[in-house]
Amino acid sequence: MKIKKKAIAIILAVLMMFSLCGCDLFGILYPNYDTSIFEQAFSGDYDYRADIVPFSKMEYVRPDVNQLQATADEISSMVSGGAGRNEITSKLNDSYTLYYNFKTMETIAGIRSDMDVTDSYYFDEYSYCTSMDASVGRVLDDMLCDCANSDMCTYLDTEYFGGMLGEKYSVDGTFSYTDELVSLFNEENSLLSEYRALYMKMISYDGDMYEEYNEEACNIYINLVKVRKKIAEELDYQCYEDYMSYSYSRDYTPEDLVEYLAAVKEYIVPIYNKAYDRGLMNEYYELGDLDAETAMQYFDSFISALPEQIGQVRDFMKTYELYNISADDNGNDNSYTTYIENYDSPFMFIKTDGSMDDLLTMAHEFGHFCDNYINYDGDYCLDTTETMSQGLEYMLLRYLDDEQTASALTKFKMLDTLYLYINQASFYDFEHRVFDLPDEELTVENVNSIFGDVAEEYGYYNDSTTDLTWIDITHFFEYPFYVISYCISDSTAFSLYNMEFDEAGSGLDMYIRLLNDAANFSFTELLEKEGMSSPVSAQTVQEIAGVLAERLGV
């Protein structure tokens, strides 16, 4: 498993001395260094979560960005002024402690704001933190550039930064936060804040929100697209989609997806049309009710049927209140899993709607929680993380001990999977086409028309009002080019489900193996290692289509 970045910041201040001489390592540490931490870290016994407290006890204090700036400035002066290695690395540790504290406070404020959207204090605090993201990034970037272009570069790069400093931050490096880039990121965050405020108005509107708010939301989106194109240009990417593919650590390209999308249209869309014509899609909306308390009981029973490792993660989550599962009207209408850096722990947020689908949402988000807990929020491919979440949904269908509920959920999940490929593939196609438009052609009419076109091609176009109905799909605004990962990761997760039918327990065993190895390989490398077929292929889509047709009787 990859070592957590924060752990490196704690212990690598002494690693630089490891290769300098043959003398006793602990004899050359600076006097106040806690050698027990060093010993525990390398023995595997160090508990990065030793300071964890229940979420309700986690204190929020507005992060001091000025202190981070002052520390970074001090480091810049030190590397150019001949300061000692121990002094510099100790101060670098301070800077990363301040940075992780900033991210922790931002996350806590965001969760508490979502728990009660009427809480103006945490709404304002979260808005403040997000507004400072680009500035904080700039502070660290300037500091790293100064380190990279100092006489200390080779030493720091080898012994502290793992070889990335010179490559990324020297004068010949590939990235830097320019004034223009900071300005663009700030503009992007401002537009996102504008959309979030509009979204709250949309979902509380009594009339036709699409008719009422389409133009306003579309103009925000158009401005976001323009800004994001400039961000990609500033970062020397050919297009914004390439930049996001890099950000999501994908090891397949947009070109690889051309055949995949064509296969969805060829094999999945006809099944959707048949299911729709036979009235099966109406059953998608007829899933039975399930209150949050009963859903939680079912969820606990399901987790208890899984390997002990998963149960231990569930117990940790409950002990430290690292979840919010509620139907509270004041809660944000959203479900997600995030990570609280200072406590090295995930947090699961779920807004329930009182249907059996809440169980699938719990399984999905707990899959993310397990992944983040076991792999310490490892920085690896988005498709791997989504495989962990969707894979646990499919395991729920096989290991839920209430047969009637499991049967109802299975039919729902098959219809949901059909919807997933239709919707998410078309949403990706929509984004791709919009970003391909020249800026002068980015108009409300053209953007809406593109959505109408993809809706027709993927089988769910009703009438001209369909053109307007994309504005409440938050991923377009918040997580551009994310949605295709739902399809690609489902293609892998669906394989786990099929394995369970071929041999009981084999799909679950593979899921656990993927989970424990997720941080060590890229997405496709991980699948190849375990002998699983590539999900980014027309053949995989065709096989999934065959199973869906069989299970749904179409």
JSON list of N, CA and C in Angstrom, two decimals, residues 67-136:
[
{"chain": "A", "resi": 67, "resn": "GLN", "atom": "N", "xyz": [-0.82, 32.21, 8.46]},
{"chain": "A", "resi": 67, "resn": "GLN", "atom": "CA", "xyz": [0.25, 31.45, 9.11]},
{"chain": "A", "resi": 67, "resn": "GLN", "atom": "C", "xyz": [0.92, 30.51, 8.11]},
{"chain": "A", "resi": 68, "resn": "LEU", "atom": "N", "xyz": [0.11, 29.87, 7.25]},
{"chain": "A", "resi": 68, "resn": "LEU", "atom": "CA", "xyz": [0.67, 29.01, 6.21]},
{"chain": "A", "resi": 68, "resn": "LEU", "atom": "C", "xyz": [1.54, 29.83, 5.27]},
{"chain": "A", "resi": 69, "resn": "GLN", "atom": "N", "xyz": [1.08, 31.02, 4.90]},
{"chain": "A", "resi": 69, "resn": "GLN", "atom": "CA", "xyz": [1.85, 31.89, 4.02]},
{"chain": "A", "resi": 69, "resn": "GLN", "atom": "C", "xyz": [3.18, 32.26, 4.67]},
{"chain": "A", "resi": 70, "resn": "ALA", "atom": "N", "xyz": [3.13, 32.63, 5.96]},
{"chain": "A", "resi": 70, "resn": "ALA", "atom": "CA", "xyz": [4.36, 33.02, 6.66]},
{"chain": "A", "resi": 70, "resn": "ALA", "atom": "C", "xyz": [5.34, 31.86, 6.75]},
{"chain": "A", "resi": 71, "resn": "THR", "atom": "N", "xyz": [4.84, 30.67, 7.01]},
{"chain": "A", "resi": 71, "resn": "THR", "atom": "CA", "xyz": [5.71, 29.49, 7.10]},
{"chain": "A", "resi": 71, "resn": "THR", "atom": "C", "xyz": [6.34, 29.18, 5.75]},
{"chain": "A", "resi": 72, "resn": "ALA", "atom": "N", "xyz": [5.54, 29.28, 4.70]},
{"chain": "A", "resi": 72, "resn": "ALA", "atom": "CA", "xyz": [6.06, 29.03, 3.35]},
{"chain": "A", "resi": 72, "resn": "ALA", "atom": "C", "xyz": [7.12, 30.07, 2.98]},
{"chain": "A", "resi": 73, "resn": "ASP", "atom": "N", "xyz": [6.87, 31.32, 3.34]},
{"chain": "A", "resi": 73, "resn": "ASP", "atom": "CA", "xyz": [7.85, 32.38, 3.06]},
{"chain": "A", "resi": 73, "resn": "ASP", "atom": "C", "xyz": [9.16, 32.11, 3.81]},
{"chain": "A", "resi": 74, "resn": "GLU", "atom": "N", "xyz": [9.03, 31.63, 5.03]},
{"chain": "A", "resi": 74, "resn": "GLU", "atom": "CA", "xyz": [10.22, 31.33, 5.84]},
{"chain": "A", "resi": 74, "resn": "GLU", "atom": "C", "xyz": [11.03, 30.21, 5.19]},
{"chain": "A", "resi": 75, "resn": "ILE", "atom": "N", "xyz": [10.34, 29.20, 4.67]},
{"chain": "A", "resi": 75, "resn": "ILE", "atom": "CA", "xyz": [11.02, 28.09, 3.99]},
{"chain": "A", "resi": 75, "resn": "ILE", "atom": "C", "xyz": [11.75, 28.60, 2.75]},
{"chain": "A", "resi": 76, "resn": "SER", "atom": "N", "xyz": [11.09, 29.46, 1.99]},
{"chain": "A", "resi": 76, "resn": "SER", "atom": "CA", "xyz": [11.71, 30.02, 0.79]},
{"chain": "A", "resi": 76, "resn": "SER", "atom": "C", "xyz": [12.99, 30.77, 1.14]},
{"chain": "A", "resi": 77, "resn": "SER", "atom": "N", "xyz": [12.95, 31.49, 2.25]},
{"chain": "A", "resi": 77, "resn": "SER", "atom": "CA", "xyz": [14.15, 32.22, 2.69]},
{"chain": "A", "resi": 77, "resn": "SER", "atom": "C", "xyz": [15.23, 31.26, 3.16]},
{"chain": "A", "resi": 78, "resn": "MET", "atom": "N", "xyz": [14.82, 30.21, 3.82]},
{"chain": "A", "resi": 78, "resn": "MET", "atom": "CA", "xyz": [15.78, 29.25, 4.37]},
{"chain": "A", "resi": 78, "resn": "MET", "atom": "C", "xyz": [16.54, 28.51, 3.27]},
{"chain": "A", "resi": 79, "resn": "VAL", "atom": "N", "xyz": [15.82, 28.08, 2.21]},
{"chain": "A", "resi": 79, "resn": "VAL", "atom": "CA", "xyz": [16.51, 27.30, 1.17]},
{"chain": "A", "resi": 79, "resn": "VAL", "atom": "C", "xyz": [17.46, 28.16, 0.36]},
{"chain": "A", "resi": 80, "resn": "SER", "atom": "N", "xyz": [17.23, 29.46, 0.34]},
{"chain": "A", "resi": 80, "resn": "SER", "atom": "CA", "xyz": [18.14, 30.35, -0.40]},
{"chain": "A", "resi": 80, "resn": "SER", "atom": "C", "xyz": [19.19, 30.97, 0.50]},
{"chain": "A", "resi": 81, "resn": "GLY", "atom": "N", "xyz": [19.01, 30.79, 1.82]},
{"chain": "A", "resi": 81, "resn": "GLY", "atom": "CA", "xyz": [19.92, 31.47, 2.75]},
{"chain": "A", "resi": 81, "resn": "GLY", "atom": "C", "xyz": [20.86, 30.56, 3.49]},
{"chain": "A", "resi": 82, "resn": "GLY", "atom": "N", "xyz": [20.96, 29.31, 3.06]},
{"chain": "A", "resi": 82, "resn": "GLY", "atom": "CA", "xyz": [21.94, 28.42, 3.64]},
{"chain": "A", "resi": 82, "resn": "GLY", "atom": "C", "xyz": [21.56, 27.81, 4.97]},
{"chain": "A", "resi": 83, "resn": "ALA", "atom": "N", "xyz": [20.28, 27.71, 5.27]},
{"chain": "A", "resi": 83, "resn": "ALA", "atom": "CA", "xyz": [19.86, 27.10, 6.52]},
{"chain": "A", "resi": 83, "resn": "ALA", "atom": "C", "xyz": [20.18, 25.60, 6.52]},
{"chain": "A", "resi": 84, "resn": "GLY", "atom": "N", "xyz": [20.24, 25.01, 7.70]},
{"chain": "A", "resi": 84, "resn": "GLY", "atom": "CA", "xyz": [20.57, 23.60, 7.83]},
{"chain": "A", "resi": 84, "resn": "GLY", "atom": "C", "xyz": [19.45, 22.69, 7.34]},
{"chain": "A", "resi": 85, "resn": "ARG", "atom": "N", "xyz": [19.84, 21.48, 6.99]},
{"chain": "A", "resi": 85, "resn": "ARG", "atom": "CA", "xyz": [18.85, 20.53, 6.46]},
{"chain": "A", "resi": 85, "resn": "ARG", "atom": "C", "xyz": [17.76, 20.21, 7.47]},
{"chain": "A", "resi": 86, "resn": "ASN", "atom": "N", "xyz": [18.14, 19.99, 8.71]},
{"chain": "A", "resi": 86, "resn": "ASN", "atom": "CA", "xyz": [17.15, 19.67, 9.74]},
{"chain": "A", "resi": 86, "resn": "ASN", "atom": "C", "xyz": [16.15, 20.80, 9.92]},
{"chain": "A", "resi": 87, "resn": "GLU", "atom": "N", "xyz": [16.66, 22.04, 9.91]},
{"chain": "A", "resi": 87, "resn": "GLU", "atom": "CA", "xyz": [15.79, 23.20, 10.07]},
{"chain": "A", "resi": 87, "resn": "GLU", "atom": "C", "xyz": [14.77, 23.27, 8.94]},
{"chain": "A", "resi": 88, "resn": "ILE", "atom": "N", "xyz": [15.25, 23.06, 7.72]},
{"chain": "A", "resi": 88, "resn": "ILE", "atom": "CA", "xyz": [14.37, 23.18, 6.55]},
{"chain": "A", "resi": 88, "resn": "ILE", "atom": "C", "xyz": [13.31, 22.09, 6.56]},
{"chain": "A", "resi": 89, "resn": "THR", "atom": "N", "xyz": [13.74, 20.84, 6.79]},
{"chain": "A", "resi": 89, "resn": "THR", "atom": "CA", "xyz": [12.77, 19.75, 6.75]},
{"chain": "A", "resi": 89, "resn": "THR", "atom": "C", "xyz": [11.77, 19.85, 7.90]},
{"chain": "A", "resi": 90, "resn": "SER", "atom": "N", "xyz": [12.21, 20.32, 9.05]},
{"chain": "A", "resi": 90, "resn": "SER", "atom": "CA", "xyz": [11.30, 20.53, 10.17]},
{"chain": "A", "resi": 90, "resn": "SER", "atom": "C", "xyz": [10.25, 21.58, 9.81]},
{"chain": "A", "resi": 91, "resn": "LYS", "atom": "N", "xyz": [10.71, 22.64, 9.16]},
{"chain": "A", "resi": 91, "resn": "LYS", "atom": "CA", "xyz": [9.78, 23.70, 8.76]},
{"chain": "A", "resi": 91, "resn": "LYS", "atom": "C", "xyz": [8.86, 23.22, 7.64]},
{"chain": "A", "resi": 92, "resn": "LEU", "atom": "N", "xyz": [9.36, 22.36, 6.75]},
{"chain": "A", "resi": 92, "resn": "LEU", "atom": "CA", "xyz": [8.49, 21.76, 5.73]},
{"chain": "A", "resi": 92, "resn": "LEU", "atom": "C", "xyz": [7.38, 20.94, 6.38]},
{"chain": "A", "resi": 93, "resn": "ASN", "atom": "N", "xyz": [7.73, 20.19, 7.42]},
{"chain": "A", "resi": 93, "resn": "ASN", "atom": "CA", "xyz": [6.72, 19.44, 8.15]},
{"chain": "A", "resi": 93, "resn": "ASN", "atom": "C", "xyz": [5.65, 20.38, 8.71]},
{"chain": "A", "resi": 94, "resn": "ASP", "atom": "N", "xyz": [6.10, 21.53, 9.23]},
{"chain": "A", "resi": 94, "resn": "ASP", "atom": "CA", "xyz": [5.15, 22.52, 9.76]},
{"chain": "A", "resi": 94, "resn": "ASP", "atom": "C", "xyz": [4.19, 22.99, 8.67]},
{"chain": "A", "resi": 95, "resn": "SER", "atom": "N", "xyz": [4.74, 23.23, 7.48]},
{"chain": "A", "resi": 95, "resn": "SER", "atom": "CA", "xyz": [3.90, 23.74, 6.38]},
{"chain": "A", "resi": 95, "resn": "SER", "atom": "C", "xyz": [2.84, 22.72, 5.99]},
{"chain": "A", "resi": 96, "resn": "TYR", "atom": "N", "xyz": [3.22, 21.44, 5.95]},
{"chain": "A", "resi": 96, "resn": "TYR", "atom": "CA", "xyz": [2.25, 20.42, 5.58]},
{"chain": "A", "resi": 96, "resn": "TYR", "atom": "C", "xyz": [1.24, 20.17, 6.68]},
{"chain": "A", "resi": 97, "resn": "THR", "atom": "N", "xyz": [1.66, 20.35, 7.94]},
{"chain": "A", "resi": 97, "resn": "THR", "atom": "CA", "xyz": [0.70, 20.26, 9.04]},
{"chain": "A", "resi": 97, "resn": "THR", "atom": "C", "xyz": [-0.36, 21.35, 8.90]},
{"chain": "A", "resi": 98, "resn": "LEU", "atom": "N", "xyz": [0.06, 22.54, 8.55]},
{"chain": "A", "resi": 98, "resn": "LEU", "atom": "CA", "xyz": [-0.89, 23.65, 8.36]},
{"chain": "A", "resi": 98, "resn": "LEU", "atom": "C", "xyz": [-1.79, 23.39, 7.15]},
{"chain": "A", "resi": 99, "resn": "TYR", "atom": "N", "xyz": [-1.21, 22.83, 6.10]},
{"chain": "A", "resi": 99, "resn": "TYR", "atom": "CA", "xyz": [-2.02, 22.53, 4.90]},
{"chain": "A", "resi": 99, "resn": "TYR", "atom": "C", "xyz": [-3.08, 21.48, 5.21]},
{"chain": "A", "resi": 100, "resn": "TYR", "atom": "N", "xyz": [-2.68, 20.39, 5.87]},
{"chain": "A", "resi": 100, "resn": "TYR", "atom": "CA", "xyz": [-3.65, 19.34, 6.18]},
{"chain": "A", "resi": 100, "resn": "TYR", "atom": "C", "xyz": [-4.70, 19.84, 7.18]},
{"chain": "A", "resi": 101, "resn": "ASN", "atom": "N", "xyz": [-4.31, 20.76, 8.04]},
{"chain": "A", "resi": 101, "resn": "ASN", "atom": "CA", "xyz": [-5.30, 21.36, 8.94]},
{"chain": "A", "resi": 101, "resn": "ASN", "atom": "C", "xyz": [-6.31, 22.17, 8.14]},
{"chain": "A", "resi": 102, "resn": "PHE", "atom": "N", "xyz": [-5.84, 22.90, 7.15]},
{"chain": "A", "resi": 102, "resn": "PHE", "atom": "CA", "xyz": [-6.75, 23.66, 6.28]},
{"chain": "A", "resi": 102, "resn": "PHE", "atom": "C", "xyz": [-7.76, 22.72, 5.62]},
{"chain": "A", "resi": 103, "resn": "LYS", "atom": "N", "xyz": [-7.28, 21.61, 5.05]},
{"chain": "A", "resi": 103, "resn": "LYS", "atom": "CA", "xyz": [-8.16, 20.67, 4.37]},
{"chain": "A", "resi": 103, "resn": "LYS", "atom": "C", "xyz": [-9.13, 20.01, 5.36]},
{"chain": "A", "resi": 104, "resn": "THR", "atom": "N", "xyz": [-8.64, 19.76, 6.58]},
{"chain": "A", "resi": 104, "resn": "THR", "atom": "CA", "xyz": [-9.51, 19.16, 7.60]},
{"chain": "A", "resi": 104, "resn": "THR", "atom": "C", "xyz": [-10.64, 20.10, 7.98]},
{"chain": "A", "resi": 105, "resn": "MET", "atom": "N", "xyz": [-10.30, 21.35, 8.21]},
{"chain": "A", "resi": 105, "resn": "MET", "atom": "CA", "xyz": [-11.33, 22.33, 8.58]},
{"chain": "A", "resi": 105, "resn": "MET", "atom": "C", "xyz": [-12.33, 22.53, 7.45]},
{"chain": "A", "resi": 106, "resn": "GLU", "atom": "N", "xyz": [-11.84, 22.55, 6.22]},
{"chain": "A", "resi": 106, "resn": "GLU", "atom": "CA", "xyz": [-12.72, 22.68, 5.06]},
{"chain": "A", "resi": 106, "resn": "GLU", "atom": "C", "xyz": [-13.71, 21.52, 5.02]},
{"chain": "A", "resi": 107, "resn": "THR", "atom": "N", "xyz": [-13.22, 20.31, 5.25]},
{"chain": "A", "resi": 107, "resn": "THR", "atom": "CA", "xyz": [-14.08, 19.13, 5.21]},
{"chain": "A", "resi": 107, "resn": "THR", "atom": "C", "xyz": [-15.11, 19.13, 6.33]},
{"chain": "A", "resi": 108, "resn": "ILE", "atom": "N", "xyz": [-14.68, 19.44, 7.54]},
{"chain": "A", "resi": 108, "resn": "ILE", "atom": "CA", "xyz": [-15.60, 19.48, 8.68]},
{"chain": "A", "resi": 108, "resn": "ILE", "atom": "C", "xyz": [-16.70, 20.53, 8.45]},
{"chain": "A", "resi": 109, "resn": "ALA", "atom": "N", "xyz": [-16.30, 21.70, 7.97]},
{"chain": "A", "resi": 109, "resn": "ALA", "atom": "CA", "xyz": [-17.29, 22.75, 7.71]},
{"chain": "A", "resi": 109, "resn": "ALA", "atom": "C", "xyz": [-18.28, 22.30, 6.64]},
{"chain": "A", "resi": 110, "resn": "GLY", "atom": "N", "xyz": [-17.78, 21.63, 5.60]},
{"chain": "A", "resi": 110, "resn": "GLY", "atom": "CA", "xyz": [-18.65, 21.16, 4.53]},
{"chain": "A", "resi": 110, "resn": "GLY", "atom": "C", "xyz": [-19.66, 20.13, 5.01]},
{"chain": "A", "resi": 111, "resn": "ILE", "atom": "N", "xyz": [-19.20, 19.17, 5.83]},
{"chain": "A", "resi": 111, "resn": "ILE", "atom": "CA", "xyz": [-20.11, 18.15, 6.36]},
{"chain": "A", "resi": 111, "resn": "ILE", "atom": "C", "xyz": [-21.17, 18.78, 7.23]},
{"chain": "A", "resi": 112, "resn": "ARG", "atom": "N", "xyz": [-20.77, 19.65, 8.13]},
{"chain": "A", "resi": 112, "resn": "ARG", "atom": "CA", "xyz": [-21.74, 20.25, 9.06]},
{"chain": "A", "resi": 112, "resn": "ARG", "atom": "C", "xyz": [-22.70, 21.18, 8.33]},
{"chain": "A", "resi": 113, "resn": "SER", "atom": "N", "xyz": [-22.25, 21.81, 7.29]},
{"chain": "A", "resi": 113, "resn": "SER", "atom": "CA", "xyz": [-23.15, 22.61, 6.47]},
{"chain": "A", "resi": 113, "resn": "SER", "atom": "C", "xyz": [-24.17, 21.72, 5.78]},
{"chain": "A", "resi": 114, "resn": "ASP", "atom": "N", "xyz": [-23.74, 20.55, 5.30]},
{"chain": "A", "resi": 114, "resn": "ASP", "atom": "CA", "xyz": [-24.65, 19.63, 4.64]},
{"chain": "A", "resi": 114, "resn": "ASP", "atom": "C", "xyz": [-25.63, 18.99, 5.62]},
{"chain": "A", "resi": 115, "resn": "MET", "atom": "N", "xyz": [-25.22, 18.81, 6.87]},
{"chain": "A", "resi": 115, "resn": "MET", "atom": "CA", "xyz": [-26.11, 18.23, 7.87]},
{"chain": "A", "resi": 115, "resn": "MET", "atom": "C", "xyz": [-27.28, 19.16, 8.16]},
{"chain": "A", "resi": 116, "resn": "ASP", "atom": "N", "xyz": [-27.06, 20.45, 7.99]},
{"chain": "A", "resi": 116, "resn": "ASP", "atom": "CA", "xyz": [-28.12, 21.43, 8.20]},
{"chain": "A", "resi": 116, "resn": "ASP", "atom": "C", "xyz": [-27.88, 22.62, 7.28]},
{"chain": "A", "resi": 117, "resn": "VAL", "atom": "N", "xyz": [-28.55, 22.62, 6.15]},
{"chain": "A", "resi": 117, "resn": "VAL", "atom": "CA", "xyz": [-28.31, 23.67, 5.15]},
{"chain": "A", "resi": 117, "resn": "VAL", "atom": "C", "xyz": [-28.79, 25.03, 5.62]},
{"chain": "A", "resi": 118, "resn": "THR", "atom": "N", "xyz": [-29.56, 25.06, 6.73]},
{"chain": "A", "resi": 118, "resn": "THR", "atom": "CA", "xyz": [-30.01, 26.34, 7.27]},
{"chain": "A", "resi": 118, "resn": "THR", "atom": "C", "xyz": [-28.99, 26.95, 8.23]},
{"chain": "A", "resi": 119, "resn": "ASP", "atom": "N", "xyz": [-27.93, 26.21, 8.51]},
{"chain": "A", "resi": 119, "resn": "ASP", "atom": "CA", "xyz": [-26.89, 26.69, 9.42]},
{"chain": "A", "resi": 119, "resn": "ASP", "atom": "C", "xyz": [-25.98, 27.66, 8.67]},
{"chain": "A", "resi": 120, "resn": "SER", "atom": "N", "xyz": [-26.22, 28.94, 8.85]},
{"chain": "A", "resi": 120, "resn": "SER", "atom": "CA", "xyz": [-25.49, 29.95, 8.08]},
{"chain": "A", "resi": 120, "resn": "SER", "atom": "C", "xyz": [-24.01, 30.02, 8.49]},
{"chain": "A", "resi": 121, "resn": "TYR", "atom": "N", "xyz": [-23.70, 29.65, 9.74]},
{"chain": "A", "resi": 121, "resn": "TYR", "atom": "CA", "xyz": [-22.31, 29.72, 10.18]},
{"chain": "A", "resi": 121, "resn": "TYR", "atom": "C", "xyz": [-21.45, 28.77, 9.36]},
{"chain": "A", "resi": 122, "resn": "TYR", "atom": "N", "xyz": [-21.85, 27.50, 9.29]},
{"chain": "A", "resi": 122, "resn": "TYR", "atom": "CA", "xyz": [-21.02, 26.53, 8.57]},
{"chain": "A", "resi": 122, "resn": "TYR", "atom": "C", "xyz": [-21.11, 26.72, 7.05]},
{"chain": "A", "resi": 123, "resn": "PHE", "atom": "N", "xyz": [-22.23, 27.24, 6.57]},
{"chain": "A", "resi": 123, "resn": "PHE", "atom": "CA", "xyz": [-22.30, 27.56, 5.15]},
{"chain": "A", "resi": 123, "resn": "PHE", "atom": "C", "xyz": [-21.26, 28.62, 4.81]},
{"chain": "A", "resi": 124, "resn": "ASP", "atom": "N", "xyz": [-21.19, 29.65, 5.64]},
{"chain": "A", "resi": 124, "resn": "ASP", "atom": "CA", "xyz": [-20.23, 30.74, 5.39]},
{"chain": "A", "resi": 124, "resn": "ASP", "atom": "C", "xyz": [-18.79, 30.25, 5.56]},
{"chain": "A", "resi": 125, "resn": "GLU", "atom": "N", "xyz": [-18.56, 29.39, 6.56]},
{"chain": "A", "resi": 125, "resn": "GLU", "atom": "CA", "xyz": [-17.20, 28.88, 6.79]},
{"chain": "A", "resi": 125, "resn": "GLU", "atom": "C", "xyz": [-16.75, 27.99, 5.63]},
{"chain": "A", "resi": 126, "resn": "TYR", "atom": "N", "xyz": [-17.66, 27.14, 5.16]},
{"chain": "A", "resi": 126, "resn": "TYR", "atom": "CA", "xyz": [-17.30, 26.28, 4.03]},
{"chain": "A", "resi": 126, "resn": "TYR", "atom": "C", "xyz": [-17.06, 27.12, 2.78]},
{"chain": "A", "resi": 127, "resn": "SER", "atom": "N", "xyz": [-17.87, 28.14, 2.58]},
{"chain": "A", "resi": 127, "resn": "SER", "atom": "CA", "xyz": [-17.67, 29.03, 1.44]},
{"chain": "A", "resi": 127, "resn": "SER", "atom": "C", "xyz": [-16.32, 29.74, 1.53]},
{"chain": "A", "resi": 128, "resn": "TYR", "atom": "N", "xyz": [-15.96, 30.14, 2.76]},
{"chain": "A", "resi": 128, "resn": "TYR", "atom": "CA", "xyz": [-14.66, 30.79, 2.94]},
{"chain": "A", "resi": 128, "resn": "TYR", "atom": "C", "xyz": [-13.53, 29.82, 2.57]},
{"chain": "A", "resi": 129, "resn": "CYS", "atom": "N", "xyz": [-13.60, 28.60, 3.10]},
{"chain": "A", "resi": 129, "resn": "CYS", "atom": "CA", "xyz": [-12.53, 27.63, 2.85]},
{"chain": "A", "resi": 129, "resn": "CYS", "atom": "C", "xyz": [-12.39, 27.33, 1.37]},
{"chain": "A", "resi": 130, "resn": "THR", "atom": "N", "xyz": [-13.50, 27.10, 0.68]},
{"chain": "A", "resi": 130, "resn": "THR", "atom": "CA", "xyz": [-13.42, 26.79, -0.74]},
{"chain": "A", "resi": 130, "resn": "THR", "atom": "C", "xyz": [-12.91, 27.99, -1.53]},
{"chain": "A", "resi": 131, "resn": "SER", "atom": "N", "xyz": [-13.23, 29.18, -1.05]},
{"chain": "A", "resi": 131, "resn": "SER", "atom": "CA", "xyz": [-12.75, 30.38, -1.76]},
{"chain": "A", "resi": 131, "resn": "SER", "atom": "C", "xyz": [-11.24, 30.56, -1.61]},
{"chain": "A", "resi": 132, "resn": "MET", "atom": "N", "xyz": [-10.66, 29.92, -0.58]},
{"chain": "A", "resi": 132, "resn": "MET", "atom": "CA", "xyz": [-9.22, 30.04, -0.33]},
{"chain": "A", "resi": 132, "resn": "MET", "atom": "C", "xyz": [-8.42, 28.90, -0.94]},
{"chain": "A", "resi": 133, "resn": "ASP", "atom": "N", "xyz": [-9.09, 27.91, -1.52]},
{"chain": "A", "resi": 133, "resn": "ASP", "atom": "CA", "xyz": [-8.39, 26.73, -2.06]},
{"chain": "A", "resi": 133, "resn": "ASP", "atom": "C", "xyz": [-7.26, 27.10, -3.02]},
{"chain": "A", "resi": 134, "resn": "ALA", "atom": "N", "xyz": [-7.59, 27.93, -4.00]},
{"chain": "A", "resi": 134, "resn": "ALA", "atom": "CA", "xyz": [-6.60, 28.28, -5.02]},
{"chain": "A", "resi": 134, "resn": "ALA", "atom": "C", "xyz": [-5.43, 29.07, -4.41]},
{"chain": "A", "resi": 135, "resn": "SER", "atom": "N", "xyz": [-5.74, 29.94, -3.47]},
{"chain": "A", "resi": 135, "resn": "SER", "atom": "CA", "xyz": [-4.68, 30.73, -2.84]},
{"chain": "A", "resi": 135, "resn": "SER", "atom": "C", "xyz": [-3.74, 29.84, -2.03]},
{"chain": "A", "resi": 136, "resn": "VAL", "atom": "N", "xyz": [-4.32, 28.88, -1.31]},
{"chain": "A", "resi": 136, "resn": "VAL", "atom": "CA", "xyz": [-3.50, 27.94, -0.54]},
{"chain": "A", "resi": 136, "resn": "VAL", "atom": "C", "xyz": [-2.62, 27.12, -1.48]}
]
